[in-house]
Amino acid sequence: GENVEQHPSTLSVQEGDSAVIKCTYSDSASNYFPWYKQELGKGPQLIIDIRSNVGEKKDQRIAVTLNKTAKHFSLHITETQPEDSAVYFCAARLNSGYSTLTFGKGTMLLVSP
Amino acid sequence: DAMVIQNPRYQVTQFGKPVTLSCSQTLNHNVMYWYQQKSSQAPKLLFHYYDKDFNNEADTPDNFQSRRPNTSFCFLDIRSPGLGDAAMYLCATSRDKMAEQFFGPGTRLTVL
C-alpha cells in the first residue's frame, strides 16, 4: 500500500517568515495530494490540493509543489501569521475508485509574533 | 452553514459500555468516512460508505460498527469501549471517491 512520510514533525518560525513542509510518497500511481490544517480541538480543513497533471498550485500565501519523478510534494506558506499555527497533514491517494487517503504523521507549525 | 455535523462534541463513557457517535451532512455527498485520531497522530480510516456500500478497513477491530440509514446520517457504534479507544473520532464526506473530503469537527471520546 501507499506510505507517506512527512517532515519536519515540528516547525517554529517568526511571523513574516516562510514555512516549508515536505512529504514523500511511495506509490508512483498516486495522483491526488491534499493538504489539511488542523487547529486544536477541531477537524482537519482542506487548505489546498494538487493533482498529478500539474507541478504547482498557488492560493494567496499558500502554494504546493509536486515532483512526480522524485515522488515528493511540499507545502509553502509565505508571510506566516500567528493564526497559521496549527498541525498540517499531507496525504496521497491512488488513482483508483477504491483507494482512500493515506496521511502523513503531521507537522506542528508554531508562528511566533 | 455547518456542512458536516458531529454530535456530541464530547462523549464520556465507561469501560465496556456501548456508545454511539453521530454524523450528519448537508452536502448530499455520496461517500461518508469515519476516522479515529489519537493524540499527536494522523487520522486513521476505520471504514467508509459509498452510498449504501459499506467498506471496512482490514485492521478495523470488530468492536467498531457503523450504520448509514440514509444519505445524510452515519453512525459509529463502539460495542465495548476499551481504554485504548479513547480518541477523537472524525467524520468526513466527499461527493465521490475521487473528490476532496470535508471533515466534521470531531467527537472526543473519553473512556473511564
Coordinates of C-alpha atoms in Angstrom, one line a residue:
Chain A
G1 CA 0.0 0.0 0.0
E2 CA 0.9 3.7 -0.1
N3 CA 3.2 5.1 2.5
V4 CA 3.6 8.9 3.2
E5 CA 6.5 10.4 5.1
Q6 CA 6.2 14.0 6.4
H7 CA 8.9 16.3 7.7
P8 CA 9.6 18.1 9.9
S9 CA 7.4 16.9 12.8
T10 CA 7.6 20.4 14.3
L11 CA 8.5 23.7 12.8
S12 CA 8.9 27.1 14.6
V13 CA 9.1 30.3 12.6
Q14 CA 8.9 34.0 13.3
E15 CA 5.9 35.9 12.0
G16 CA 6.5 37.0 8.4
D17 CA 8.9 34.2 7.6
S18 CA 8.2 31.4 5.2
A19 CA 7.5 27.8 6.2
V20 CA 8.0 24.7 4.1
I21 CA 6.7 21.2 4.9
K22 CA 7.8 18.3 2.8
C23 CA 6.2 14.9 2.1
T24 CA 7.3 11.9 0.1
Y25 CA 5.1 9.0 -1.1
S26 CA 5.9 5.5 -2.1
D27 CA 3.4 4.5 -4.8
S28 CA 4.0 6.2 -8.2
A29 CA 0.3 5.5 -9.1
S30 CA -0.8 8.1 -6.5
N31 CA -2.2 11.2 -8.3
Y32 CA -4.0 13.3 -5.7
F33 CA -2.2 15.2 -2.9
P34 CA -4.3 17.3 -0.4
W35 CA -3.0 19.3 2.5
Y36 CA -5.1 19.7 5.6
K37 CA -4.8 22.2 8.5
Q38 CA -6.0 21.1 11.9
E39 CA -6.4 23.6 14.7
L40 CA -6.6 22.4 18.3
G41 CA -9.8 20.6 19.1
K42 CA -11.1 20.9 15.5
G43 CA -11.4 18.6 12.5
P44 CA -8.9 18.9 9.6
Q45 CA -9.7 21.5 7.0
L46 CA -8.6 21.2 3.4
I47 CA -6.4 24.2 2.5
I48 CA -5.0 23.2 -0.9
D49 CA -4.7 20.2 -3.1
I50 CA -2.9 19.2 -6.2
R51 CA -3.3 16.6 -8.9
S52 CA -0.6 14.9 -10.8
N53 CA -1.2 16.7 -14.0
V54 CA 0.2 19.9 -12.6
G55 CA 3.5 20.8 -10.9
E56 CA 2.5 23.8 -8.8
K57 CA -0.6 25.4 -7.4
K58 CA -1.0 28.7 -5.5
D59 CA -3.7 30.2 -3.4
Q60 CA -2.7 33.6 -1.9
R61 CA 0.0 32.8 0.7
I62 CA -0.1 29.1 0.2
A63 CA 1.5 27.0 -2.6
V64 CA 2.0 23.3 -3.2
T65 CA 4.6 21.9 -5.5
L66 CA 4.7 18.3 -6.8
N67 CA 7.7 16.4 -8.2
K68 CA 6.3 13.1 -9.6
T69 CA 9.7 11.8 -10.6
A70 CA 11.1 12.2 -7.1
K71 CA 7.7 11.3 -5.5
H72 CA 7.6 14.3 -3.2
F73 CA 5.4 17.3 -2.7
S74 CA 5.7 20.3 -0.5
L75 CA 3.6 23.0 1.2
H76 CA 4.9 26.5 1.2
I77 CA 3.4 29.2 3.4
T78 CA 4.7 32.7 2.9
E79 CA 4.4 35.7 5.2
T80 CA 3.3 33.5 8.1
Q81 CA 0.9 34.8 10.7
P82 CA 0.2 33.6 14.2
E83 CA -3.1 32.2 13.0
D84 CA -1.2 29.9 10.7
S85 CA -0.2 28.0 13.9
A86 CA -1.7 24.5 13.6
V87 CA -0.9 20.9 12.7
Y88 CA -0.6 20.3 9.0
F89 CA -1.2 16.9 7.4
C90 CA -0.3 15.9 3.9
A91 CA -2.0 12.9 2.2
A92 CA -1.8 10.9 -1.0
R93 CA -4.4 8.8 -2.9
L94 CA -4.0 6.3 -5.7
N95 CA -5.8 6.8 -9.0
S96 CA -8.3 4.1 -8.2
G97 CA -12.0 4.1 -7.4
Y98 CA -11.5 2.1 -4.3
S99 CA -8.5 3.9 -2.9
T100 CA -8.6 6.1 0.1
L101 CA -6.3 8.8 1.5
T102 CA -3.1 7.9 3.2
F103 CA -2.0 10.6 5.7
G104 CA 1.5 11.7 6.8
K105 CA 2.1 12.0 10.5
G106 CA 1.6 15.7 10.6
T107 CA 3.7 18.8 11.2
M108 CA 3.1 21.2 14.1
L109 CA 3.7 24.7 12.9
L110 CA 4.2 27.4 15.5
V111 CA 4.4 31.0 14.3
S112 CA 5.7 33.4 17.0
P113 CA 4.7 37.1 16.9
Chain B
D1 CA -23.7 26.9 7.4
A2 CA -22.3 23.8 9.0
M3 CA -21.8 21.1 6.4
V4 CA -20.6 18.1 8.4
I5 CA -22.0 18.0 11.9
Q6 CA -20.9 15.7 14.6
N7 CA -22.8 15.0 17.9
P8 CA -21.9 15.1 20.6
R9 CA -18.7 17.0 20.5
Y10 CA -17.5 15.4 23.7
Q11 CA -18.6 11.9 24.9
V12 CA -17.7 10.2 28.1
T13 CA -18.4 6.5 28.5
Q14 CA -17.5 3.8 30.9
F15 CA -15.2 0.8 30.1
G16 CA -17.4 -1.7 28.2
K17 CA -20.5 0.4 27.9
P18 CA -21.7 0.7 24.3
V19 CA -21.6 4.2 22.8
T20 CA -22.9 5.7 19.5
L21 CA -21.4 8.7 17.8
S22 CA -23.4 10.6 15.2
C23 CA -22.6 12.4 11.9
S24 CA -24.8 14.2 9.6
Q25 CA -24.2 16.2 6.4
T26 CA -26.0 18.8 4.4
L27 CA -23.9 18.4 1.3
N28 CA -25.7 15.4 -0.2
H29 CA -22.4 13.7 -0.7
N30 CA -22.3 10.0 -1.6
V31 CA -19.4 9.0 0.5
M32 CA -19.1 9.2 4.3
Y33 CA -16.0 8.2 6.2
W34 CA -15.2 7.5 9.9
Y35 CA -11.6 8.1 11.1
Q36 CA -10.0 7.6 14.5
Q37 CA -7.4 10.1 15.6
K38 CA -5.3 9.6 18.7
S39 CA -3.3 12.3 20.2
S40 CA -0.5 13.7 18.0
Q41 CA -1.2 11.1 15.3
A42 CA -2.7 11.2 11.8
P43 CA -6.3 10.3 11.2
K44 CA -6.7 6.6 10.7
L45 CA -9.6 5.4 8.5
L46 CA -11.9 2.9 10.1
F47 CA -14.5 2.4 7.3
H48 CA -16.5 4.3 4.7
Y49 CA -19.8 4.1 2.9
Y50 CA -20.1 4.7 -0.8
D51 CA -23.9 5.3 -0.8
K52 CA -25.1 2.1 0.9
D53 CA -22.0 0.1 0.1
F54 CA -20.0 -0.5 3.3
N55 CA -16.2 -0.7 3.1
N56 CA -14.3 -1.9 6.2
E57 CA -10.6 -1.3 6.6
A58 CA -8.8 -4.6 7.1
D59 CA -7.4 -3.6 10.5
T60 CA -10.5 -2.1 12.0
P61 CA -11.5 -4.0 15.1
D62 CA -14.8 -5.9 15.2
N63 CA -15.7 -3.7 18.2
F64 CA -16.4 -0.9 15.8
Q65 CA -19.5 -0.9 13.7
S66 CA -21.3 1.6 11.5
R67 CA -24.7 2.3 10.2
R68 CA -25.9 4.6 7.4
P69 CA -29.7 4.7 7.5
N70 CA -29.9 7.4 4.8
T71 CA -27.7 9.8 2.7
S72 CA -27.5 12.4 5.4
F73 CA -26.7 10.4 8.5
C74 CA -24.0 8.0 9.6
F75 CA -23.4 6.4 13.0
L76 CA -20.3 4.9 14.6
D77 CA -21.1 2.2 17.3
I78 CA -18.5 1.1 19.7
R79 CA -19.8 -2.1 21.2
S80 CA -17.5 -2.5 24.2
P81 CA -15.2 0.5 24.5
G82 CA -11.8 -0.1 26.0
L83 CA -9.3 2.4 27.4
G84 CA -7.4 2.3 24.1
D85 CA -10.5 3.5 22.2
A86 CA -10.2 7.0 23.8
A87 CA -9.6 9.3 20.8
M88 CA -11.0 11.9 18.6
Y89 CA -13.5 10.4 16.0
L90 CA -13.8 12.3 12.8
C91 CA -16.5 12.0 10.2
A92 CA -15.8 13.2 6.6
T93 CA -17.7 13.3 3.4
S94 CA -17.0 13.5 -0.3
R95 CA -19.1 13.8 -3.4
D96 CA -17.5 10.7 -4.8
K97 CA -14.4 8.7 -4.0
M98 CA -12.2 10.9 -6.2
A99 CA -13.3 14.2 -4.8
E100 CA -12.0 16.1 -1.9
Q101 CA -13.0 15.2 1.7
F102 CA -14.7 17.6 4.1
F103 CA -14.2 16.8 7.8
G104 CA -16.6 17.5 10.7
P105 CA -15.3 19.0 14.0
G106 CA -14.9 15.6 15.6
T107 CA -16.2 13.9 18.7
R108 CA -13.7 13.5 21.5
L109 CA -14.4 10.2 23.3
T110 CA -13.2 9.6 26.9
V111 CA -13.4 6.1 28.3
L112 CA -13.3 5.8 32.1

